[in-house]
């Protein structure tokens, strides 16, 4: 076997976004494109010599090829060992767990998460650090700087290796260890939750539907829910991972998980429904006839987490991304623990989790997780919900109603405007930013603007700063809207408008969400002018 050294011109567009580098698959198929980025990861993190990595992905189109390339590059760069999921498959939380359990030097995860897959859709790659979490901005900046430069990449010239059988093989001087992608993760879940209580609930007739959306969680959910917990066969639907996710968006929200939503809102709905995304780190929670918004889910999980054995000693703190509703803050206050507000993206929770200052974290984008790994974790959230349902004996709708009665209800919605002309979107955000100083005191749609700013974050652990993380306009009654540009899209710009209104009065907590938010929606249009400036009269996706 020979090590080949190839010249690379460097690529100016390999800047990681909210969660790794995401591009159209065909861009990744450009000769040398993947290799350049992988070499940049290795070089920017001190070289691969003697190191151990975890490698796996969500199984989307090109996952199989990319895994072979990365293995040959790791070997050519002197890595000692790569632990890879069988078939090149690992969910994002399972990869995070392996990185930590095996005390490796990090890991490479292949996924574009909730973005569709296929030769004409999206692919992605990201590097996680030894704590198991997404690389912080200082590291992604260094990778980007290296990826831009003209340089070389090294790769072993050899045949593909078999990744379908468990065990160790060698590739040049490197050991390739193929592991069961599910076993270690499932064992971790058994340490956190009361599996006996959940099993007893299923045995007593509790019914559930889990939509794996033809993405990576299929094998995990089947093993844990139907295997270990005794849920009825057929509980998991769309459980076979497919390279194109069956042609769908593996995005667990009411729009893309419509089949599950229809069943849960229908006459024969099971007791509990859930879905997960492409790489298994997101979750959607639905009760019989009752959708749970991700912000509310985070708050309910924080409220009841102590019923689960893994959280019985209580929570150190709760953290949420800035656009996520303040519902979790009110729970933190009641529990007497700190609440943190971070920029969008899981990498910003890493330091808080490592320092033991936050135990549970969440984002409005269907992501929740805890200090058990350093990624958000879809099945973890589903299992914590199941543990809470088993411990309280209450249905989802009752838990939610009780939560609102105690803490008030935060009406919440996100409106996405996709594939907007990038220059237009940049100008819209730029103009709004420039207008911020003049907004306080202004009357809009019957409300008065109290504060308006562009969210900037200083990490309380290491003091690092991140500016321009989302524009927020808060009204005198506490209602607010937030506007930011997506950092995960691959086509044009996606504008995300986050809308929120607090309603403490139980008598007014049963309104339709969009109707309850109507004044905030009107105010956002008057101030930001999305419809007026882009011609988009309705959002593409409403969650
Ligand atoms: C989106 C979500 C963000 C999430 C990120 C990665 O980012 O808003 O909350 O952390 O996706 O999730 P953006 O920049 O498009 O708004 V996943 O499941 O793609 O790893
Ligand atoms: Co994801």
Tab-separated table of N, CA, C and O in Angstrom, residues 295-306 315 317-318 320 325-339 360 402-404 406-408 410 502:
chain	number	residue	atom	x	y	z
A	295	UNK	N	-40.166	24.106	22.476
A	295	UNK	CA	-39.854	24.948	23.639
A	295	UNK	C	-40.605	24.457	24.872
A	295	UNK	O	-40.066	24.444	25.984
A	296	UNK	N	-41.866	24.049	24.679
A	296	UNK	CA	-42.629	23.493	25.805
A	296	UNK	C	-42.064	22.145	26.227
A	296	UNK	O	-42.027	21.819	27.417
A	297	UNK	N	-41.639	21.357	25.251
A	297	UNK	CA	-41.076	20.042	25.578
A	297	UNK	C	-39.865	20.205	26.497
A	297	UNK	O	-39.741	19.520	27.516
A	298	UNK	N	-38.984	21.139	26.154
A	298	UNK	CA	-37.811	21.388	26.989
A	298	UNK	C	-38.236	21.742	28.414
A	298	UNK	O	-37.684	21.235	29.398
A	299	UNK	N	-39.259	22.612	28.520
A	299	UNK	CA	-39.704	23.067	29.843
A	299	UNK	C	-40.302	21.913	30.644
A	299	UNK	O	-40.027	21.761	31.840
A	300	UNK	N	-41.112	21.071	29.996
A	300	UNK	CA	-41.738	19.943	30.701
A	300	UNK	C	-40.672	18.926	31.117
A	300	UNK	O	-40.706	18.384	32.224
A	301	UNK	N	-39.704	18.685	30.234
A	301	UNK	CA	-38.619	17.753	30.580
A	301	UNK	C	-37.847	18.266	31.793
A	301	UNK	O	-37.526	17.507	32.715
A	302	UNK	N	-37.546	19.558	31.802
A	302	UNK	CA	-36.805	20.129	32.933
A	302	UNK	C	-37.634	20.032	34.214
A	302	UNK	O	-37.121	19.686	35.291
A	303	UNK	N	-38.930	20.288	34.085
A	303	UNK	CA	-39.825	20.260	35.245
A	303	UNK	C	-39.835	18.872	35.905
A	303	UNK	O	-39.822	18.761	37.125
A	304	UNK	N	-39.871	17.818	35.069
A	304	UNK	CA	-40.075	16.468	35.614
A	304	UNK	C	-38.841	15.565	35.553
A	304	UNK	O	-38.939	14.388	35.895
A	305	UNK	N	-37.713	16.075	35.098
A	305	UNK	CA	-36.559	15.201	34.846
A	305	UNK	C	-36.181	14.344	36.051
A	305	UNK	O	-35.736	13.196	35.899
A	306	UNK	N	-36.394	14.880	37.239
A	306	UNK	CA	-35.932	14.167	38.442
A	306	UNK	C	-36.625	12.826	38.660
A	306	UNK	O	-36.159	12.019	39.473
A	315	UNK	N	-31.154	18.980	38.692
A	315	UNK	CA	-30.437	19.583	37.570
A	315	UNK	C	-29.539	20.707	38.074
A	315	UNK	O	-29.933	21.467	38.962
A	317	UNK	N	-28.503	23.163	36.046
A	317	UNK	CA	-28.988	24.347	35.355
A	317	UNK	C	-29.641	23.929	34.062
A	317	UNK	O	-29.525	22.776	33.639
A	318	UNK	N	-30.356	24.870	33.448
A	318	UNK	CA	-31.013	24.621	32.175
A	318	UNK	C	-30.500	25.657	31.186
A	318	UNK	O	-30.355	26.833	31.540
A	320	UNK	N	-30.861	27.180	27.072
A	320	UNK	CA	-31.637	27.172	25.831
A	320	UNK	C	-31.008	28.141	24.855
A	320	UNK	O	-30.339	29.108	25.256
A	325	UNK	N	-38.212	29.608	23.349
A	325	UNK	CA	-39.062	30.398	24.241
A	325	UNK	C	-38.553	30.374	25.680
A	325	UNK	O	-37.785	29.493	26.079
A	326	UNK	N	-39.051	31.330	26.453
A	326	UNK	CA	-38.600	31.473	27.847
A	326	UNK	C	-39.288	30.490	28.791
A	326	UNK	O	-39.098	30.573	30.009
A	327	UNK	N	-40.073	29.548	28.249
A	327	UNK	CA	-40.791	28.610	29.139
A	327	UNK	C	-39.835	27.877	30.085
A	327	UNK	O	-40.134	27.713	31.277
A	328	UNK	N	-38.681	27.447	29.564
A	328	UNK	CA	-37.731	26.704	30.409
A	328	UNK	C	-37.150	27.596	31.513
A	328	UNK	O	-36.825	27.109	32.601
A	329	UNK	N	-37.035	28.889	31.248
A	329	UNK	CA	-36.496	29.809	32.264
A	329	UNK	C	-37.393	29.832	33.502
A	329	UNK	O	-36.921	29.911	34.637
A	330	UNK	N	-38.722	29.772	33.244
A	330	UNK	CA	-39.660	29.832	34.368
A	330	UNK	C	-39.561	28.566	35.221
A	330	UNK	O	-39.692	28.614	36.438
A	331	UNK	N	-39.281	27.434	34.569
A	331	UNK	CA	-39.081	26.189	35.330
A	331	UNK	C	-37.796	26.301	36.150
A	331	UNK	O	-37.771	25.954	37.339
A	332	UNK	N	-36.741	26.804	35.515
A	332	UNK	CA	-35.465	26.942	36.225
A	332	UNK	C	-35.640	27.811	37.465
A	332	UNK	O	-35.125	27.494	38.546
A	333	UNK	N	-36.393	28.879	37.294
A	333	UNK	CA	-36.621	29.783	38.422
A	333	UNK	C	-37.326	29.049	39.566
A	333	UNK	O	-36.939	29.162	40.730
A	334	UNK	N	-38.352	28.269	39.206
A	334	UNK	CA	-39.091	27.524	40.229
A	334	UNK	C	-38.199	26.486	40.909
A	334	UNK	O	-38.349	26.208	42.098
A	335	UNK	N	-37.279	25.896	40.140
A	335	UNK	CA	-36.381	24.882	40.706
A	335	UNK	C	-35.220	25.520	41.462
A	335	UNK	O	-34.439	24.826	42.120
A	336	UNK	N	-35.079	26.841	41.322
A	336	UNK	CA	-33.972	27.532	41.979
A	336	UNK	C	-32.619	27.231	41.355
A	336	UNK	O	-31.597	27.173	42.043
A	337	UNK	N	-32.599	27.029	40.050
A	337	UNK	CA	-31.338	26.736	39.345
A	337	UNK	C	-31.131	27.767	38.238
A	337	UNK	O	-32.093	28.385	37.775
A	338	UNK	N	-29.890	27.966	37.783
A	338	UNK	CA	-29.649	28.964	36.743
A	338	UNK	C	-30.209	28.569	35.377
A	338	UNK	O	-30.302	27.380	35.050
A	339	UNK	N	-30.586	29.590	34.613
A	339	UNK	CA	-31.024	29.406	33.224
A	339	UNK	C	-30.046	30.159	32.336
A	339	UNK	O	-29.712	31.310	32.605
A	360	UNK	N	-29.532	20.065	31.426
A	360	UNK	CA	-30.434	19.864	30.290
A	360	UNK	C	-30.396	21.103	29.401
A	360	UNK	O	-30.367	22.235	29.895
A	402	UNK	N	-51.242	20.930	32.866
A	402	UNK	CA	-50.773	21.194	34.234
A	402	UNK	C	-49.587	22.165	34.221
A	402	UNK	O	-49.476	23.047	35.065
A	403	UNK	N	-48.704	21.951	33.223
A	403	UNK	CA	-47.529	22.825	33.118
A	403	UNK	C	-47.951	24.268	32.875
A	403	UNK	O	-47.468	25.203	33.527
A	404	UNK	N	-48.876	24.460	31.944
A	404	UNK	CA	-49.339	25.827	31.624
A	404	UNK	C	-50.052	26.456	32.816
A	404	UNK	O	-49.924	27.651	33.073
A	406	UNK	N	-49.482	25.962	35.867
A	406	UNK	CA	-48.517	26.328	36.912
A	406	UNK	C	-47.603	27.483	36.495
A	406	UNK	O	-47.340	28.401	37.268
A	407	UNK	N	-47.124	27.400	35.237
A	407	UNK	CA	-46.098	28.372	34.813
A	407	UNK	C	-46.593	29.424	33.835
A	407	UNK	O	-45.883	30.367	33.519
A	408	UNK	N	-47.809	29.263	33.322
A	408	UNK	CA	-48.265	30.105	32.219
A	408	UNK	C	-47.916	29.427	30.900
A	408	UNK	O	-47.064	28.537	30.852
A	410	UNK	N	-46.549	29.817	26.994
A	410	UNK	CA	-45.828	30.665	26.051
A	410	UNK	C	-46.234	30.237	24.637
A	410	UNK	O	-45.820	29.178	24.177
A	502	UNK	N	-46.388	35.465	25.896
A	502	UNK	CA	-46.634	34.785	27.168
A	502	UNK	C	-48.064	35.018	27.624
A	502	UNK	O	-48.554	36.154	27.566
